[in-house]
Amino acid sequence: MFLPRSVKVKRTPDEDRSCTAKKHKLSSGGSLLEETTEFQDCKSVGTETSASTYNLSETVQEHTEPAAADLGVANTPLGKDNQNTDEDGSLEEPIKSFSKSQRWAEPGEPVCVVCGRYGEYICDKTDEDVCSLECKAKHLLQTQAKEKQLRSDQCTDSQAEAHLLNTPYFYKDHSFILGLQDEQVENLKLQLGIAVQGQQVPRPIVEFEHCGFPETLNNNLKNSGYEVPTPIQMQMIPVGLLGRDILASADTGSGKTAAFLLPVIMKVLKETETPSALILAPTRELAIQIERQVKELMAGLPNMRTVLLVGGLPLPPQLHRLKQSVKVIIATPGRLLEILKQSSVQLHSIKIVVVDEDKKLFKPPVLVFVDCKLGADLLSDAVHKITGLQCTAMHSEKSQVERTDILQGLLQEKYEVIVSTGVLGRGLDLVNVKLVVNFDMPSTMDEYVHQVGRAGRLGHSGTAITFINNNSKKLFWDVVKRVKPTGTILPPQLLNSPYLHDQKRREQQRLKQLQSSLVTGDNIMDIIKKHNKNNSQR
Ligand code: AMP
């Protein structure tokens, strides 16, 4: 007996009217024996609902060769088992063996996926509509071919993967990162302020160990004090390691440089041609800073020379070094152009280009001190109107919320200039203020010292510019005494001021008096005599 392994009824009895008509046709005119000879594995079984479309059973156990299995059974002996009779003997329409025996589908009827005729049956293996055993076999053959193709594609994928392992651009999410749920990743990004655009952006890493860096690089990171990646590094490094183009934006001091340097280092590490990478920086200072960081991170890695091509320094040594098989060029655009114009240096071997456009780094906020609230508001407006710089005023009339907002804005460099009364003078650790301007000289030296101390905190250098006029004349000599030892060049108007000389003279007199009132071995007898004289006079 050749019985289908599964039989599913799919069509409703209503749909079956046309089938019934067809059944008659087949049983009267079709050569059933002939047809079933070729499809001995399959057998139509009557169903309780008398529906005529079936989910055709699988015709072979193993689908290594479905065509042969489904079709190549010509040498199988035929017998009554091949007849489409049910076990209870009820008359049942035999399954159509050949496509040509099937009628064309009426509008709205299921259509055979192979030939387009009436899809009277359903293939139990694929759930697709087929018209006959012939089309089922063809359909399975096609399905198998597709599966085979898919398998070979997957094989090609893994070959490509293996190839990728040997290329500079290979990055796969670390198992820890893969283990995170999408929701967790989104949450993490939200909390860290990571926003991304683009197709199939890889997940951020959480630790440098997730990047698959060589041991030396991991050690260099630790030696530089990079314990954990900053948010920009978390997201940018995996994207960079994939060799994707990136446009990234993050605040100054957020670790952007290392975020692009680490993928650059990984890329050039495997390059043999030199130079392999070009990093363009807008200013000499930034280029120098980048080179310092590259060197720190590359330390101990093989064949990783760098060259700094910047203006303001002699060109010949830079040119010479450029020709020494350097891997990474760090340059300002001006000097690079100058070199390219003059020499035969070729840059066609460059595989990766980074443009670091961090203008903000060189526009630290300016803190301006004035002596009254109105002055702060007026000057702030004037500076904004005239220069277009982002400017705000800070004074005692600002609410706590406004003050916090201003201070955060200052630290995040949202504001380029803050005009403040003395309220910002003390206590605050405004590390990123590089320039303090005393638009109005404070009324005491103590306050002055605190205000100029806002620039260059924590060992950073800073600058203070103080405007001084006769309103502060009583402090002239104190200012000079305080500032002169720092090597600052003082204006002649101040140095020649009669007030200053008057103060200086008076101070010297006071000192003299003080000295004369001091008891020393030399003047002790004089003091005693004077004292006795005064007493006798009384
Ligand atoms: P940048 O924003 O690139 O100018 O970096 C600002 C400073 O942060 C530099 O001095 C870097 O050396 C330092 N830095 C960068 N990444 C990290 C990190 N993951 N951990 C600690 N310091 C870092």
PDB file of N, CA, C and O and ligand atoms in Angstrom, residues 208 221 224-233 250-262 286 289-290 293 296 356 358 361, ligand 1:
ATOM      1  N   PHE A 208      36.604  47.868  26.173  1.00  0.00           N
ATOM      2  CA  PHE A 208      37.577  47.786  25.083  1.00  0.00           C
ATOM      3  C   PHE A 208      37.858  46.331  24.720  1.00  0.00           C
ATOM      4  O   PHE A 208      38.167  46.025  23.567  1.00  0.00           O
ATOM      5  N   LEU A 221      46.161  51.057  26.013  1.00  0.00           N
ATOM      6  CA  LEU A 221      44.955  51.759  26.477  1.00  0.00           C
ATOM      7  C   LEU A 221      44.986  51.886  27.997  1.00  0.00           C
ATOM      8  O   LEU A 221      44.709  52.951  28.544  1.00  0.00           O
ATOM      9  N   SER A 224      47.454  54.365  29.193  1.00  0.00           N
ATOM     10  CA  SER A 224      47.034  55.755  28.978  1.00  0.00           C
ATOM     11  C   SER A 224      45.897  56.131  29.910  1.00  0.00           C
ATOM     12  O   SER A 224      45.369  57.248  29.830  1.00  0.00           O
ATOM     13  N   GLY A 225      45.480  55.186  30.730  1.00  0.00           N
ATOM     14  CA  GLY A 225      44.404  55.477  31.689  1.00  0.00           C
ATOM     15  C   GLY A 225      43.022  55.304  31.100  1.00  0.00           C
ATOM     16  O   GLY A 225      42.037  55.768  31.658  1.00  0.00           O
ATOM     17  N   TYR A 226      42.924  54.641  29.949  1.00  0.00           N
ATOM     18  CA  TYR A 226      41.630  54.411  29.322  1.00  0.00           C
ATOM     19  C   TYR A 226      41.060  53.097  29.867  1.00  0.00           C
ATOM     20  O   TYR A 226      41.284  52.044  29.294  1.00  0.00           O
ATOM     21  N   GLU A 227      40.375  53.177  30.983  1.00  0.00           N
ATOM     22  CA  GLU A 227      39.854  51.955  31.588  1.00  0.00           C
ATOM     23  C   GLU A 227      38.622  51.453  30.844  1.00  0.00           C
ATOM     24  O   GLU A 227      38.500  50.280  30.532  1.00  0.00           O
ATOM     25  N   VAL A 228      37.704  52.381  30.603  1.00  0.00           N
ATOM     26  CA  VAL A 228      36.471  52.020  29.872  1.00  0.00           C
ATOM     27  C   VAL A 228      36.269  53.002  28.732  1.00  0.00           C
ATOM     28  O   VAL A 228      36.702  54.151  28.816  1.00  0.00           O
ATOM     29  N   PRO A 229      35.614  52.552  27.670  1.00  0.00           N
ATOM     30  CA  PRO A 229      35.405  53.484  26.554  1.00  0.00           C
ATOM     31  C   PRO A 229      34.380  54.555  26.902  1.00  0.00           C
ATOM     32  O   PRO A 229      33.468  54.309  27.690  1.00  0.00           O
ATOM     33  N   THR A 230      34.555  55.723  26.327  1.00  0.00           N
ATOM     34  CA  THR A 230      33.567  56.791  26.496  1.00  0.00           C
ATOM     35  C   THR A 230      32.412  56.492  25.521  1.00  0.00           C
ATOM     36  O   THR A 230      32.594  55.695  24.584  1.00  0.00           O
ATOM     37  N   PRO A 231      31.245  57.109  25.694  1.00  0.00           N
ATOM     38  CA  PRO A 231      30.111  56.784  24.812  1.00  0.00           C
ATOM     39  C   PRO A 231      30.437  56.902  23.316  1.00  0.00           C
ATOM     40  O   PRO A 231      30.081  56.014  22.543  1.00  0.00           O
ATOM     41  N   ILE A 232      31.147  57.952  22.931  1.00  0.00           N
ATOM     42  CA  ILE A 232      31.455  58.102  21.493  1.00  0.00           C
ATOM     43  C   ILE A 232      32.343  56.944  21.032  1.00  0.00           C
ATOM     44  O   ILE A 232      32.211  56.441  19.923  1.00  0.00           O
ATOM     45  N   GLN A 233      33.221  56.494  21.916  1.00  0.00           N
ATOM     46  CA  GLN A 233      34.102  55.361  21.567  1.00  0.00           C
ATOM     47  C   GLN A 233      33.298  54.067  21.493  1.00  0.00           C
ATOM     48  O   GLN A 233      33.517  53.239  20.605  1.00  0.00           O
ATOM     49  N   ALA A 250      30.597  64.853  18.827  1.00  0.00           N
ATOM     50  CA  ALA A 250      30.556  64.736  20.291  1.00  0.00           C
ATOM     51  C   ALA A 250      31.301  65.922  20.875  1.00  0.00           C
ATOM     52  O   ALA A 250      32.117  66.557  20.190  1.00  0.00           O
ATOM     53  N   ASP A 251      31.022  66.195  22.112  1.00  0.00           N
ATOM     54  CA  ASP A 251      31.639  67.358  22.750  1.00  0.00           C
ATOM     55  C   ASP A 251      33.154  67.234  22.837  1.00  0.00           C
ATOM     56  O   ASP A 251      33.693  66.118  22.851  1.00  0.00           O
ATOM     57  N   THR A 252      33.788  68.356  22.945  1.00  0.00           N
ATOM     58  CA  THR A 252      35.231  68.378  23.170  1.00  0.00           C
ATOM     59  C   THR A 252      35.537  67.660  24.482  1.00  0.00           C
ATOM     60  O   THR A 252      34.802  67.813  25.456  1.00  0.00           O
ATOM     61  N   GLY A 253      36.578  66.862  24.449  1.00  0.00           N
ATOM     62  CA  GLY A 253      36.963  66.160  25.669  1.00  0.00           C
ATOM     63  C   GLY A 253      36.214  64.868  25.883  1.00  0.00           C
ATOM     64  O   GLY A 253      36.337  64.236  26.916  1.00  0.00           O
ATOM     65  N   SER A 254      35.427  64.451  24.877  1.00  0.00           N
ATOM     66  CA  SER A 254      34.613  63.246  25.055  1.00  0.00           C
ATOM     67  C   SER A 254      35.331  61.994  24.558  1.00  0.00           C
ATOM     68  O   SER A 254      34.773  60.906  24.593  1.00  0.00           O
ATOM     69  N   GLY A 255      36.542  62.142  24.066  1.00  0.00           N
ATOM     70  CA  GLY A 255      37.303  60.973  23.622  1.00  0.00           C
ATOM     71  C   GLY A 255      37.143  60.648  22.146  1.00  0.00           C
ATOM     72  O   GLY A 255      37.381  59.525  21.707  1.00  0.00           O
ATOM     73  N   LYS A 256      36.790  61.673  21.356  1.00  0.00           N
ATOM     74  CA  LYS A 256      36.588  61.468  19.919  1.00  0.00           C
ATOM     75  C   LYS A 256      37.875  61.009  19.237  1.00  0.00           C
ATOM     76  O   LYS A 256      37.848  60.156  18.355  1.00  0.00           O
ATOM     77  N   THR A 257      38.984  61.595  19.644  1.00  0.00           N
ATOM     78  CA  THR A 257      40.244  61.291  18.975  1.00  0.00           C
ATOM     79  C   THR A 257      40.544  59.795  19.032  1.00  0.00           C
ATOM     80  O   THR A 257      40.801  59.175  18.001  1.00  0.00           O
ATOM     81  N   ALA A 258      40.467  59.229  20.231  1.00  0.00           N
ATOM     82  CA  ALA A 258      40.731  57.791  20.348  1.00  0.00           C
ATOM     83  C   ALA A 258      39.656  56.991  19.618  1.00  0.00           C
ATOM     84  O   ALA A 258      39.933  55.910  19.093  1.00  0.00           O
ATOM     85  N   ALA A 259      38.432  57.542  19.572  1.00  0.00           N
ATOM     86  CA  ALA A 259      37.335  56.824  18.898  1.00  0.00           C
ATOM     87  C   ALA A 259      37.663  56.598  17.429  1.00  0.00           C
ATOM     88  O   ALA A 259      37.358  55.543  16.873  1.00  0.00           O
ATOM     89  N   PHE A 260      38.307  57.573  16.775  1.00  0.00           N
ATOM     90  CA  PHE A 260      38.665  57.324  15.375  1.00  0.00           C
ATOM     91  C   PHE A 260      40.060  56.714  15.245  1.00  0.00           C
ATOM     92  O   PHE A 260      40.342  55.984  14.298  1.00  0.00           O
ATOM     93  N   LEU A 261      40.923  56.998  16.229  1.00  0.00           N
ATOM     94  CA  LEU A 261      42.296  56.478  16.126  1.00  0.00           C
ATOM     95  C   LEU A 261      42.356  54.952  16.243  1.00  0.00           C
ATOM     96  O   LEU A 261      43.126  54.304  15.530  1.00  0.00           O
ATOM     97  N   LEU A 262      41.562  54.392  17.130  1.00  0.00           N
ATOM     98  CA  LEU A 262      41.656  52.943  17.356  1.00  0.00           C
ATOM     99  C   LEU A 262      41.323  52.146  16.089  1.00  0.00           C
ATOM    100  O   LEU A 262      42.104  51.267  15.692  1.00  0.00           O
ATOM    101  N   LEU A 286      46.138  71.000  17.248  1.00  0.00           N
ATOM    102  CA  LEU A 286      45.333  69.773  17.296  1.00  0.00           C
ATOM    103  C   LEU A 286      46.099  68.612  16.659  1.00  0.00           C
ATOM    104  O   LEU A 286      46.099  67.486  17.171  1.00  0.00           O
ATOM    105  N   GLN A 289      48.573  67.321  19.043  1.00  0.00           N
ATOM    106  CA  GLN A 289      47.877  66.572  20.095  1.00  0.00           C
ATOM    107  C   GLN A 289      47.482  65.168  19.596  1.00  0.00           C
ATOM    108  O   GLN A 289      47.623  64.180  20.303  1.00  0.00           O
ATOM    109  N   ILE A 290      47.002  65.112  18.348  1.00  0.00           N
ATOM    110  CA  ILE A 290      46.582  63.818  17.782  1.00  0.00           C
ATOM    111  C   ILE A 290      47.792  62.911  17.642  1.00  0.00           C
ATOM    112  O   ILE A 290      47.757  61.735  17.999  1.00  0.00           O
ATOM    113  N   GLN A 293      48.776  61.342  20.782  1.00  0.00           N
ATOM    114  CA  GLN A 293      47.868  60.256  21.179  1.00  0.00           C
ATOM    115  C   GLN A 293      48.077  58.996  20.326  1.00  0.00           C
ATOM    116  O   GLN A 293      48.043  57.879  20.839  1.00  0.00           O
ATOM    117  N   GLU A 296      51.101  57.195  21.544  1.00  0.00           N
ATOM    118  CA  GLU A 296      50.823  56.542  22.821  1.00  0.00           C
ATOM    119  C   GLU A 296      50.105  55.209  22.586  1.00  0.00           C
ATOM    120  O   GLU A 296      50.457  54.187  23.175  1.00  0.00           O
ATOM    121  N   ASP A 356      39.435  65.629  11.177  1.00  0.00           N
ATOM    122  CA  ASP A 356      39.045  66.047  12.520  1.00  0.00           C
ATOM    123  C   ASP A 356      38.784  67.543  12.481  1.00  0.00           C
ATOM    124  O   ASP A 356      39.706  68.336  12.342  1.00  0.00           O
ATOM    125  N   ASP A 358      37.541  69.748  14.784  1.00  0.00           N
ATOM    126  CA  ASP A 358      37.107  70.158  16.112  1.00  0.00           C
ATOM    127  C   ASP A 358      37.458  71.610  16.388  1.00  0.00           C
ATOM    128  O   ASP A 358      38.424  71.908  17.073  1.00  0.00           O
ATOM    129  N   LEU A 361      37.566  73.098  20.107  1.00  0.00           N
ATOM    130  CA  LEU A 361      38.720  72.917  20.977  1.00  0.00           C
ATOM    131  C   LEU A 361      39.521  74.205  21.094  1.00  0.00           C
ATOM    132  O   LEU A 361      40.129  74.481  22.101  1.00  0.00           O
TER     133      LEU A 361
HETATM  134  P1  AMP B   1      39.452  64.073  23.082  1.00  0.00           P
HETATM  135  O1  AMP B   1      37.985  64.376  23.211  1.00  0.00           O
HETATM  136  O2  AMP B   1      39.705  63.056  22.073  1.00  0.00           O
HETATM  137  O3  AMP B   1      40.248  65.323  22.903  1.00  0.00           O
HETATM  138  O4  AMP B   1      39.931  63.412  24.473  1.00  0.00           O
HETATM  139  C1  AMP B   1      39.965  64.141  25.660  1.00  0.00           C
HETATM  140  C2  AMP B   1      40.895  63.519  26.651  1.00  0.00           C
HETATM  141  O5  AMP B   1      40.347  62.319  27.167  1.00  0.00           O
HETATM  142  C3  AMP B   1      42.265  63.134  26.092  1.00  0.00           C
HETATM  143  O6  AMP B   1      43.225  63.609  26.992  1.00  0.00           O
HETATM  144  C4  AMP B   1      42.276  61.626  26.044  1.00  0.00           C
HETATM  145  O7  AMP B   1      43.561  61.138  26.324  1.00  0.00           O
HETATM  146  C5  AMP B   1      41.303  61.280  27.144  1.00  0.00           C
HETATM  147  N1  AMP B   1      40.555  60.025  26.862  1.00  0.00           N
HETATM  148  C6  AMP B   1      40.055  59.632  25.691  1.00  0.00           C
HETATM  149  N2  AMP B   1      39.408  58.464  25.829  1.00  0.00           N
HETATM  150  C7  AMP B   1      39.487  58.111  27.118  1.00  0.00           C
HETATM  151  C8  AMP B   1      39.013  56.993  27.884  1.00  0.00           C
HETATM  152  N3  AMP B   1      38.314  56.015  27.331  1.00  0.00           N
HETATM  153  N4  AMP B   1      39.302  56.974  29.195  1.00  0.00           N
HETATM  154  C9  AMP B   1      40.016  57.965  29.769  1.00  0.00           C
HETATM  155  N5  AMP B   1      40.499  59.031  29.103  1.00  0.00           N
HETATM  156  C10 AMP B   1      40.227  59.121  27.792  1.00  0.00           C
END
